[in-house]
XYZ file of N, CA, C and O in Angstrom:
716
model
N 107.950 98.239 82.408
C 108.411 99.037 83.530
C 109.818 99.541 83.197
O 110.673 98.758 82.836
N 110.026 100.846 83.327
C 111.352 101.387 83.056
C 112.232 101.269 84.304
O 111.782 100.853 85.377
N 113.494 101.635 84.157
C 114.458 101.462 85.254
C 114.082 102.275 86.489
O 114.189 101.786 87.613
N 113.638 103.502 86.296
C 113.271 104.345 87.439
C 112.082 103.756 88.201
O 112.083 103.712 89.429
N 111.080 103.295 87.485
C 109.922 102.678 88.140
C 110.328 101.395 88.867
O 109.878 101.128 89.978
N 111.207 100.611 88.246
C 111.687 99.383 88.869
C 112.412 99.685 90.183
O 112.194 99.020 91.196
N 113.272 100.704 90.169
C 113.992 101.093 91.377
C 113.018 101.552 92.458
O 113.134 101.148 93.614
N 112.072 102.390 92.113
C 111.107 102.867 93.113
C 110.309 101.725 93.716
O 110.065 101.705 94.921
N 109.909 100.777 92.900
C 109.192 99.612 93.445
C 110.080 98.833 94.400
O 109.624 98.367 95.440
N 111.353 98.658 94.028
C 112.279 97.908 94.882
C 112.505 98.620 96.213
O 112.567 97.981 97.261
N 112.636 99.936 96.171
C 112.879 100.700 97.400
C 111.720 100.527 98.380
O 111.922 100.357 99.575
N 110.499 100.530 97.849
C 109.318 100.468 98.714
C 108.673 99.088 98.751
O 107.539 98.946 99.201
N 109.418 98.092 98.330
C 108.924 96.718 98.327
C 108.554 96.268 99.741
O 109.282 96.536 100.697
N 107.438 95.587 99.863
C 107.013 95.086 101.169
C 107.927 93.954 101.631
O 108.529 93.251 100.813
N 107.997 93.760 102.928
C 108.765 92.671 103.510
C 107.960 91.391 103.347
O 106.792 91.329 103.729
N 108.576 90.374 102.752
C 107.915 89.078 102.573
C 108.956 87.979 102.706
O 110.081 88.112 102.224
N 108.579 86.906 103.376
C 109.459 85.769 103.609
C 109.075 84.647 102.644
O 107.898 84.322 102.501
N 110.082 84.044 102.012
C 109.875 82.971 101.044
C 110.586 81.701 101.519
O 111.581 81.790 102.233
N 110.114 80.530 101.093
C 110.816 79.285 101.434
C 112.235 79.303 100.875
O 112.515 79.964 99.865
N 113.113 78.550 101.521
C 114.505 78.464 101.074
C 114.567 78.051 99.604
O 113.816 77.191 99.158
N 115.479 78.669 98.877
C 115.683 78.362 97.463
C 117.125 77.881 97.294
O 118.072 78.611 97.611
N 117.291 76.665 96.781
C 118.632 76.102 96.598
C 119.479 76.899 95.611
O 120.691 76.707 95.544
N 118.859 77.804 94.874
C 119.600 78.641 93.931
C 120.266 79.837 94.561
O 121.109 80.483 93.931
N 119.916 80.155 95.809
C 120.501 81.346 96.449
C 122.031 81.300 96.527
O 122.681 82.308 96.220
N 122.651 80.171 96.914
C 124.122 80.168 96.945
C 124.748 80.444 95.569
O 125.759 81.137 95.476
N 124.124 79.947 94.509
C 124.640 80.202 93.165
C 124.520 81.684 92.807
O 125.439 82.266 92.221
N 123.399 82.310 93.176
C 123.251 83.750 92.935
C 124.334 84.539 93.661
O 124.870 85.516 93.126
N 124.669 84.107 94.882
C 125.769 84.751 95.607
C 127.079 84.579 94.845
O 127.817 85.546 94.624
N 127.384 83.341 94.450
C 128.656 83.065 93.772
C 128.790 83.875 92.484
O 129.869 84.410 92.195
N 127.706 83.976 91.739
C 127.745 84.762 90.498
C 128.040 86.233 90.781
O 128.849 86.858 90.084
N 127.399 86.791 91.801
C 127.632 88.200 92.108
C 129.015 88.409 92.713
O 129.690 89.394 92.398
N 129.467 87.489 93.560
C 130.827 87.586 94.107
C 131.845 87.599 92.972
O 132.739 88.449 92.927
N 131.682 86.665 92.023
C 132.622 86.591 90.909
C 132.569 87.862 90.059
O 133.603 88.353 89.591
N 131.375 88.413 89.858
C 131.230 89.653 89.096
C 131.961 90.803 89.792
O 132.690 91.568 89.166
N 131.785 90.911 91.122
C 132.447 91.972 91.887
C 133.966 91.818 91.847
O 134.691 92.810 91.672
N 134.449 90.598 91.996
C 135.897 90.370 91.962
C 136.466 90.692 90.583
O 137.584 91.210 90.475
N 135.712 90.411 89.541
C 136.151 90.721 88.180
C 136.158 92.236 87.932
O 137.104 92.775 87.335
N 135.100 92.927 88.369
C 134.988 94.369 88.138
C 135.946 95.190 88.996
O 136.371 96.267 88.584
N 136.253 94.687 90.195
C 137.060 95.451 91.148
C 138.218 94.608 91.687
O 138.306 94.347 92.895
N 139.107 94.163 90.813
C 140.204 93.294 91.269
C 141.061 93.992 92.326
O 141.390 95.168 92.200
N 141.365 93.256 93.380
C 142.217 93.773 94.445
C 141.523 94.694 95.436
O 142.145 95.148 96.389
N 140.233 94.975 95.233
C 139.522 95.904 96.122
C 138.999 95.244 97.387
O 138.825 95.908 98.400
N 138.728 93.947 97.320
C 138.117 93.243 98.453
C 139.082 92.202 99.010
O 139.674 91.439 98.257
N 139.209 92.172 100.326
C 140.056 91.168 100.960
C 139.331 89.838 101.074
O 139.967 88.788 101.136
N 138.012 89.874 101.112
C 137.184 88.665 101.134
C 135.749 89.076 100.840
O 135.362 90.228 101.090
N 134.979 88.148 100.311
C 133.553 88.377 100.065
C 132.814 87.142 100.559
O 133.122 86.020 100.146
N 131.844 87.358 101.461
C 131.105 86.262 102.095
C 129.605 86.402 101.866
O 129.079 87.511 101.792
N 128.942 85.263 101.798
C 127.479 85.205 101.726
C 126.965 85.201 103.166
O 127.332 84.331 103.951
N 126.142 86.180 103.507
C 125.594 86.267 104.861
C 124.075 86.363 104.778
O 123.500 86.317 103.697
N 123.451 86.531 105.928
C 122.004 86.660 105.960
C 121.325 85.310 105.828
O 121.962 84.264 105.679
N 120.023 85.334 105.854
C 119.251 84.094 105.857
C 119.394 83.290 104.584
O 119.289 82.061 104.608
N 119.640 83.943 103.440
C 119.807 83.174 102.200
C 121.091 82.355 102.216
O 121.271 81.475 101.379
N 121.975 82.606 103.180
C 123.225 81.865 103.314
C 123.093 80.665 104.249
O 124.068 79.958 104.483
N 121.890 80.438 104.768
C 121.668 79.344 105.721
C 120.781 78.299 105.051
O 119.590 78.542 104.833
N 121.341 77.141 104.702
C 120.550 76.116 104.020
C 119.271 75.773 104.792
O 119.299 75.552 106.002
N 118.158 75.780 104.064
C 116.870 75.411 104.634
C 116.090 76.536 105.278
O 114.918 76.364 105.601
N 116.707 77.695 105.474
C 116.054 78.793 106.188
C 115.239 79.661 105.220
O 115.747 80.107 104.196
N 113.981 79.889 105.554
C 113.162 80.816 104.767
C 113.722 82.223 104.930
O 114.320 82.544 105.958
N 113.506 83.057 103.903
C 114.134 84.383 103.925
C 113.441 85.331 102.959
O 112.690 84.902 102.090
N 113.767 86.617 103.111
C 113.480 87.548 102.033
C 114.421 87.121 100.911
O 115.598 86.851 101.165
N 113.956 87.050 99.665
C 114.817 86.554 98.583
C 115.819 87.601 98.097
O 115.854 87.963 96.924
N 116.620 88.089 99.026
C 117.639 89.097 98.745
C 118.976 88.520 99.196
O 119.124 88.123 100.355
N 119.932 88.468 98.309
C 121.244 87.912 98.624
C 122.059 88.969 99.363
O 122.370 90.032 98.799
N 122.388 88.685 100.620
C 123.226 89.601 101.411
C 124.684 89.215 101.222
O 125.064 88.055 101.418
N 125.483 90.211 100.861
C 126.898 90.004 100.579
C 127.713 90.891 101.511
O 127.478 92.095 101.608
N 128.675 90.273 102.183
C 129.599 90.984 103.064
C 130.931 91.075 102.329
O 131.543 90.046 102.017
N 131.359 92.295 102.025
C 132.613 92.504 101.302
C 133.597 93.209 102.213
O 133.321 94.311 102.706
N 134.724 92.569 102.465
C 135.743 93.114 103.356
C 136.738 93.983 102.613
O 137.292 93.585 101.587
N 136.932 95.183 103.146
C 137.918 96.118 102.604
C 138.960 96.403 103.673
O 138.758 96.100 104.848
N 140.071 97.018 103.264
C 141.147 97.273 104.222
C 140.863 98.444 105.153
O 141.421 98.510 106.244
N 140.001 99.376 104.740
C 139.675 100.543 105.564
C 138.422 101.208 104.993
O 138.109 101.047 103.811
N 137.732 101.972 105.816
C 136.503 102.620 105.359
C 136.732 103.619 104.219
O 135.869 103.748 103.354
N 137.860 104.323 104.161
C 138.068 105.179 102.986
C 138.036 104.381 101.669
O 137.589 104.886 100.648
N 138.475 103.130 101.706
C 138.394 102.285 100.504
C 136.914 102.025 100.174
O 136.510 102.093 99.022
N 136.100 101.721 101.204
C 134.659 101.517 100.982
C 134.039 102.773 100.370
O 133.271 102.691 99.408
N 134.391 103.930 100.925
C 133.836 105.187 100.408
C 134.241 105.416 98.954
O 133.433 105.872 98.140
N 135.487 105.075 98.618
C 135.964 105.256 97.250
C 135.266 104.309 96.268
O 135.169 104.613 95.076
N 134.755 103.194 96.767
C 134.077 102.220 95.909
C 132.606 102.557 95.659
O 131.983 101.976 94.762
N 132.042 103.462 96.427
C 130.606 103.726 96.326
C 130.189 104.143 94.911
O 129.271 103.553 94.335
N 130.835 105.134 94.341
C 130.439 105.598 93.007
C 130.686 104.523 91.942
O 129.797 104.260 91.126
N 131.864 103.871 91.928
C 132.049 102.805 90.937
C 131.039 101.660 91.089
O 130.584 101.102 90.086
N 130.657 101.330 92.309
C 129.647 100.287 92.506
C 128.292 100.736 91.969
O 127.549 99.933 91.382
N 127.980 102.000 92.140
C 126.721 102.519 91.584
C 126.749 102.481 90.055
O 125.714 102.246 89.424
N 127.910 102.658 89.460
C 128.036 102.538 88.000
C 127.953 101.075 87.562
O 127.704 100.795 86.395
N 128.121 100.153 88.517
C 128.082 98.712 88.230
C 126.735 98.106 88.644
O 126.666 96.955 89.069
N 125.672 98.899 88.565
C 124.294 98.446 88.760
C 123.864 98.313 90.214
O 122.907 97.611 90.516
N 124.547 98.979 91.116
C 124.077 99.094 92.491
C 123.491 100.490 92.668
O 123.736 101.385 91.863
N 122.749 100.663 93.719
C 122.281 101.985 94.109
C 122.407 102.071 95.620
O 122.603 101.055 96.292
N 122.329 103.279 96.141
C 122.446 103.445 97.581
C 121.797 104.747 98.002
O 121.416 105.564 97.166
N 121.696 104.920 99.297
C 121.226 106.175 99.872
C 122.380 106.769 100.661
O 122.789 106.197 101.679
N 122.890 107.876 100.196
C 123.995 108.515 100.915
C 123.534 108.960 102.297
O 124.300 108.898 103.254
N 122.285 109.384 102.393
C 121.728 109.778 103.694
C 121.725 108.589 104.654
O 122.132 108.710 105.808
N 121.274 107.431 104.177
C 121.265 106.239 105.022
C 122.695 105.857 105.405
O 122.979 105.559 106.568
N 123.612 105.872 104.449
C 124.992 105.507 104.739
C 125.634 106.452 105.745
O 126.473 106.032 106.531
N 125.236 107.707 105.740
C 125.784 108.667 106.702
C 125.397 108.298 108.127
O 126.089 108.660 109.080
N 124.316 107.535 108.274
C 123.878 107.124 109.613
C 124.567 105.843 110.086
O 124.381 105.429 111.229
N 125.352 105.226 109.225
C 125.993 103.949 109.554
C 127.419 104.171 110.042
O 128.170 104.928 109.439
N 127.758 103.484 111.104
C 129.136 103.525 111.590
C 129.790 102.192 111.245
O 129.258 101.131 111.554
N 130.899 102.236 110.561
C 131.652 101.018 110.309
C 131.175 100.171 109.142
O 131.653 99.046 108.968
N 130.266 100.668 108.326
C 129.864 99.924 107.127
C 129.210 100.863 106.129
O 128.800 101.957 106.474
N 129.146 100.387 104.900
C 128.418 101.063 103.840
C 127.476 100.033 103.230
O 127.789 98.845 103.198
N 126.326 100.521 102.727
C 125.284 99.631 102.221
C 124.889 100.043 100.817
O 124.736 101.235 100.526
N 124.723 99.048 99.956
C 124.240 99.271 98.594
C 123.221 98.186 98.260
O 123.170 97.140 98.924
N 122.456 98.432 97.191
C 121.401 97.505 96.800
C 121.411 97.333 95.286
O 121.603 98.299 94.556
N 121.172 96.094 94.829
C 120.878 95.823 93.419
C 119.409 95.479 93.330
O 118.817 94.983 94.284
N 118.827 95.704 92.180
C 117.413 95.412 91.987
C 117.190 95.001 90.541
O 118.006 95.261 89.667
N 116.072 94.345 90.323
C 115.631 93.985 88.977
C 114.122 93.779 89.012
O 113.588 93.241 89.989
N 113.466 94.229 87.980
C 112.026 94.010 87.820
C 111.217 94.400 89.058
O 110.311 93.696 89.482
N 111.595 95.527 89.670
C 110.831 96.066 90.777
C 111.029 95.385 92.110
O 110.244 95.584 93.037
N 112.087 94.587 92.233
C 112.357 93.981 93.534
C 113.859 93.966 93.819
O 114.677 93.972 92.909
N 114.153 93.967 95.103
C 115.553 93.907 95.525
C 116.104 92.518 95.209
O 115.423 91.518 95.422
N 117.346 92.470 94.758
C 117.976 91.178 94.493
C 119.204 90.948 95.379
O 119.478 89.815 95.760
N 119.940 92.015 95.685
C 121.166 91.903 96.478
C 121.305 93.103 97.413
O 120.945 94.214 97.039
N 121.850 92.843 98.587
C 122.325 93.900 99.480
C 123.827 93.674 99.624
O 124.271 92.560 99.902
N 124.590 94.727 99.452
C 126.046 94.661 99.581
C 126.454 95.492 100.781
O 126.133 96.682 100.866
N 127.127 94.846 101.730
C 127.594 95.496 102.953
C 129.121 95.582 102.879
O 129.799 94.551 102.880
N 129.662 96.783 102.805
C 131.108 96.990 102.803
C 131.552 97.279 104.227
O 131.058 98.215 104.856
N 132.447 96.453 104.732
C 132.968 96.632 106.089
C 134.473 96.360 106.084
O 135.002 95.735 105.157
N 135.132 96.802 107.130
C 136.559 96.525 107.261
C 136.734 95.046 107.593
O 136.135 94.524 108.540
N 137.537 94.383 106.778
C 137.808 92.961 106.959
C 138.402 92.710 108.350
O 139.330 93.389 108.765
N 137.829 91.757 109.069
C 138.318 91.397 110.396
C 137.805 92.268 111.523
O 138.056 91.980 112.691
N 137.073 93.341 111.201
C 136.539 94.233 112.230
C 135.462 93.513 113.050
O 135.014 92.418 112.705
N 135.033 94.156 114.123
C 133.966 93.595 114.939
C 132.698 93.396 114.100
O 132.022 92.378 114.218
N 132.383 94.355 113.245
C 131.220 94.248 112.357
C 131.346 93.013 111.469
O 130.394 92.253 111.294
N 132.514 92.808 110.893
C 132.783 91.645 110.044
C 132.581 90.355 110.847
O 131.857 89.447 110.423
N 133.207 90.283 111.991
C 133.161 89.072 112.816
C 131.750 88.758 113.298
O 131.338 87.594 113.299
N 130.998 89.776 113.705
C 129.641 89.538 114.214
C 128.710 89.019 113.125
O 127.910 88.123 113.360
N 128.807 89.573 111.940
C 127.931 89.121 110.852
C 128.224 87.674 110.476
O 127.306 86.894 110.230
N 129.487 87.315 110.446
C 129.831 85.921 110.147
C 129.462 84.999 111.306
O 129.001 83.872 111.085
N 129.647 85.465 112.525
C 129.319 84.639 113.696
C 127.824 84.325 113.735
O 127.438 83.189 114.040
N 126.984 85.303 113.430
C 125.541 85.050 113.432
C 125.165 84.063 112.331
O 124.419 83.111 112.567
N 125.694 84.263 111.138
C 125.434 83.316 110.048
C 125.850 81.903 110.452
O 125.102 80.940 110.291
N 127.049 81.786 111.012
C 127.559 80.475 111.383
C 126.752 79.843 112.513
O 126.555 78.631 112.548
N 126.269 80.659 113.423
C 125.415 80.158 114.518
C 124.123 79.565 113.947
O 123.684 78.494 114.370
N 123.523 80.240 112.984
C 122.310 79.715 112.358
C 122.603 78.445 111.564
O 121.789 77.516 111.537
N 123.757 78.386 110.932
C 124.119 77.203 110.143
C 124.358 75.980 111.021
O 124.126 74.856 110.586
N 124.827 76.196 112.240
C 125.207 75.064 113.088
C 124.201 74.733 114.186
O 124.354 73.717 114.858
N 123.192 75.570 114.382
C 122.222 75.322 115.447
C 120.809 75.420 114.870
O 120.246 76.512 114.748
N 120.252 74.260 114.530
C 118.936 74.209 113.890
C 117.849 74.802 114.780
O 116.910 75.438 114.276
N 117.957 74.632 116.085
C 116.939 75.157 116.999
C 116.882 76.685 116.930
O 115.795 77.271 116.859
N 118.040 77.323 116.938
C 118.082 78.777 116.839
C 117.572 79.222 115.467
O 116.817 80.189 115.357
N 117.955 78.509 114.405
C 117.517 78.865 113.055
C 116.001 78.791 112.935
O 115.368 79.690 112.366
N 115.394 77.746 113.489
C 113.930 77.607 113.433
C 113.262 78.730 114.221
O 112.287 79.331 113.760
N 113.796 79.026 115.389
C 113.238 80.097 116.213
C 113.341 81.447 115.479
O 112.401 82.254 115.478
N 114.477 81.678 114.845
C 114.681 82.912 114.090
C 113.678 83.005 112.935
O 113.056 84.052 112.726
N 113.515 81.916 112.203
C 112.567 81.912 111.082
C 111.146 82.193 111.560
O 110.420 82.979 110.933
N 110.747 81.579 112.657
C 109.400 81.823 113.196
C 109.225 83.304 113.544
O 108.199 83.906 113.233
N 110.223 83.865 114.194
C 110.162 85.288 114.551
C 110.130 86.173 113.308
O 109.386 87.153 113.257
N 110.927 85.832 112.299
C 110.947 86.639 111.080
C 109.574 86.666 110.419
O 109.160 87.696 109.887
N 108.876 85.558 110.436
C 107.532 85.513 109.851
C 106.578 86.448 110.614
O 105.783 87.166 110.002
N 106.687 86.436 111.941
C 105.851 87.324 112.764
C 106.200 88.777 112.459
O 105.314 89.617 112.237
N 107.504 89.095 112.441
C 107.926 90.472 112.185
C 107.550 90.919 110.777
O 107.161 92.068 110.578
N 107.668 90.019 109.789
C 107.311 90.370 108.412
C 105.828 90.705 108.315
O 105.445 91.632 107.601
N 104.993 89.977 109.041
C 103.556 90.270 109.035
C 103.274 91.585 109.756
O 102.486 92.405 109.284
N 103.954 91.791 110.878
C 103.729 93.000 111.672
C 104.262 94.258 110.985
O 103.647 95.319 111.057
N 105.415 94.123 110.335
C 106.090 95.282 109.744
C 106.174 95.182 108.220
O 107.142 95.637 107.621
N 105.175 94.610 107.600
C 105.176 94.364 106.149
C 105.565 95.606 105.335
O 106.308 95.508 104.361
N 105.128 96.762 105.758
C 105.396 97.998 105.004
C 106.444 98.882 105.668
O 106.594 100.047 105.305
N 107.162 98.342 106.642
C 108.153 99.140 107.375
C 109.444 98.343 107.542
O 109.671 97.692 108.552
N 110.282 98.398 106.501
C 111.544 97.643 106.505
C 112.444 97.985 107.692
O 113.107 97.121 108.232
N 112.479 99.249 108.060
C 113.351 99.649 109.161
C 112.902 99.027 110.477
O 113.735 98.587 111.275
N 111.595 98.969 110.722
C 111.084 98.335 111.942
C 111.356 96.836 111.912
O 111.708 96.238 112.943
N 111.215 96.214 110.750
C 111.514 94.788 110.597
C 112.994 94.531 110.936
O 113.318 93.623 111.698
N 113.864 95.343 110.386
C 115.297 95.191 110.630
C 115.625 95.419 112.108
O 116.444 94.695 112.690
N 114.992 96.393 112.735
C 115.221 96.661 114.158
C 114.768 95.479 115.010
O 115.448 95.112 115.984
N 113.648 94.872 114.661
C 113.164 93.704 115.412
C 114.166 92.560 115.306
O 114.445 91.875 116.297
N 114.731 92.350 114.147
C 115.728 91.295 113.974
C 116.991 91.589 114.782
O 117.625 90.669 115.301
N 117.353 92.855 114.895
C 118.607 93.230 115.562
C 118.644 92.758 117.011
O 119.686 92.291 117.484
N 117.535 92.846 117.709
C 117.503 92.374 119.098
C 117.757 90.873 119.171
O 118.497 90.399 120.030
N 117.137 90.117 118.283
C 117.340 88.671 118.249
C 118.800 88.342 117.943
O 119.402 87.476 118.581
N 119.369 89.040 116.990
C 120.765 88.805 116.601
C 121.697 89.095 117.764
O 122.584 88.297 118.089
N 121.508 90.235 118.431
C 122.354 90.577 119.585
C 122.274 89.510 120.670
O 123.284 89.097 121.233
N 121.055 89.062 120.979
C 120.881 88.056 122.027
C 121.514 86.736 121.623
O 122.136 86.058 122.446
N 121.391 86.360 120.376
C 122.010 85.118 119.898
C 123.512 85.187 120.004
O 124.156 84.223 120.463
N 124.098 86.297 119.616
C 125.552 86.442 119.705
C 126.011 86.501 121.158
O 127.063 85.937 121.514
N 125.235 87.158 122.010
C 125.590 87.239 123.415
C 125.553 85.846 124.062
O 126.448 85.499 124.822
N 124.550 85.054 123.750
C 124.441 83.720 124.343
C 125.504 82.747 123.810
O 125.789 81.751 124.448
N 126.095 83.078 122.661
C 127.107 82.205 122.072
C 128.467 82.406 122.728
O 129.341 81.565 122.602
N 128.650 83.544 123.436
C 129.985 83.815 124.006
C 130.052 83.461 125.478
O 129.116 83.211 126.144
């Protein structure tokens, strides 16, 4: 499989949930260290978020990375260099996002990493960390979330956007109930 075919497979990869893998935190650390080495001084902090950041939680095997920048123009300036560093993105999709930029790494026809660039300390930054931390500290919510993700993955197997939208309601309600 060549690089173009691998990317196309990754873009249209079906949604599937896998059991927790103890290697996920190491994959995050390796990519965080790579980003810090390639772009020294560009990030104020880099955090592991998403389900792969919650010990014991089943997930799509994609490492979600939250990278804090000082302002969105810095995120925009990093887009092309990140694409040269083995990420890809959709400028059309990013144009629809307020307060963040999104990129993806892939290998062998599947997604491996999602990189979310946001302003460090912003509401977007705080909410993503708060949800991760809520799942890490409340096993009941984590189990409920995992059960729902399995249902949504089956229902929206070929529609990533619908899967993500279904999760968004759960995330909002979890954050609302935490405050």
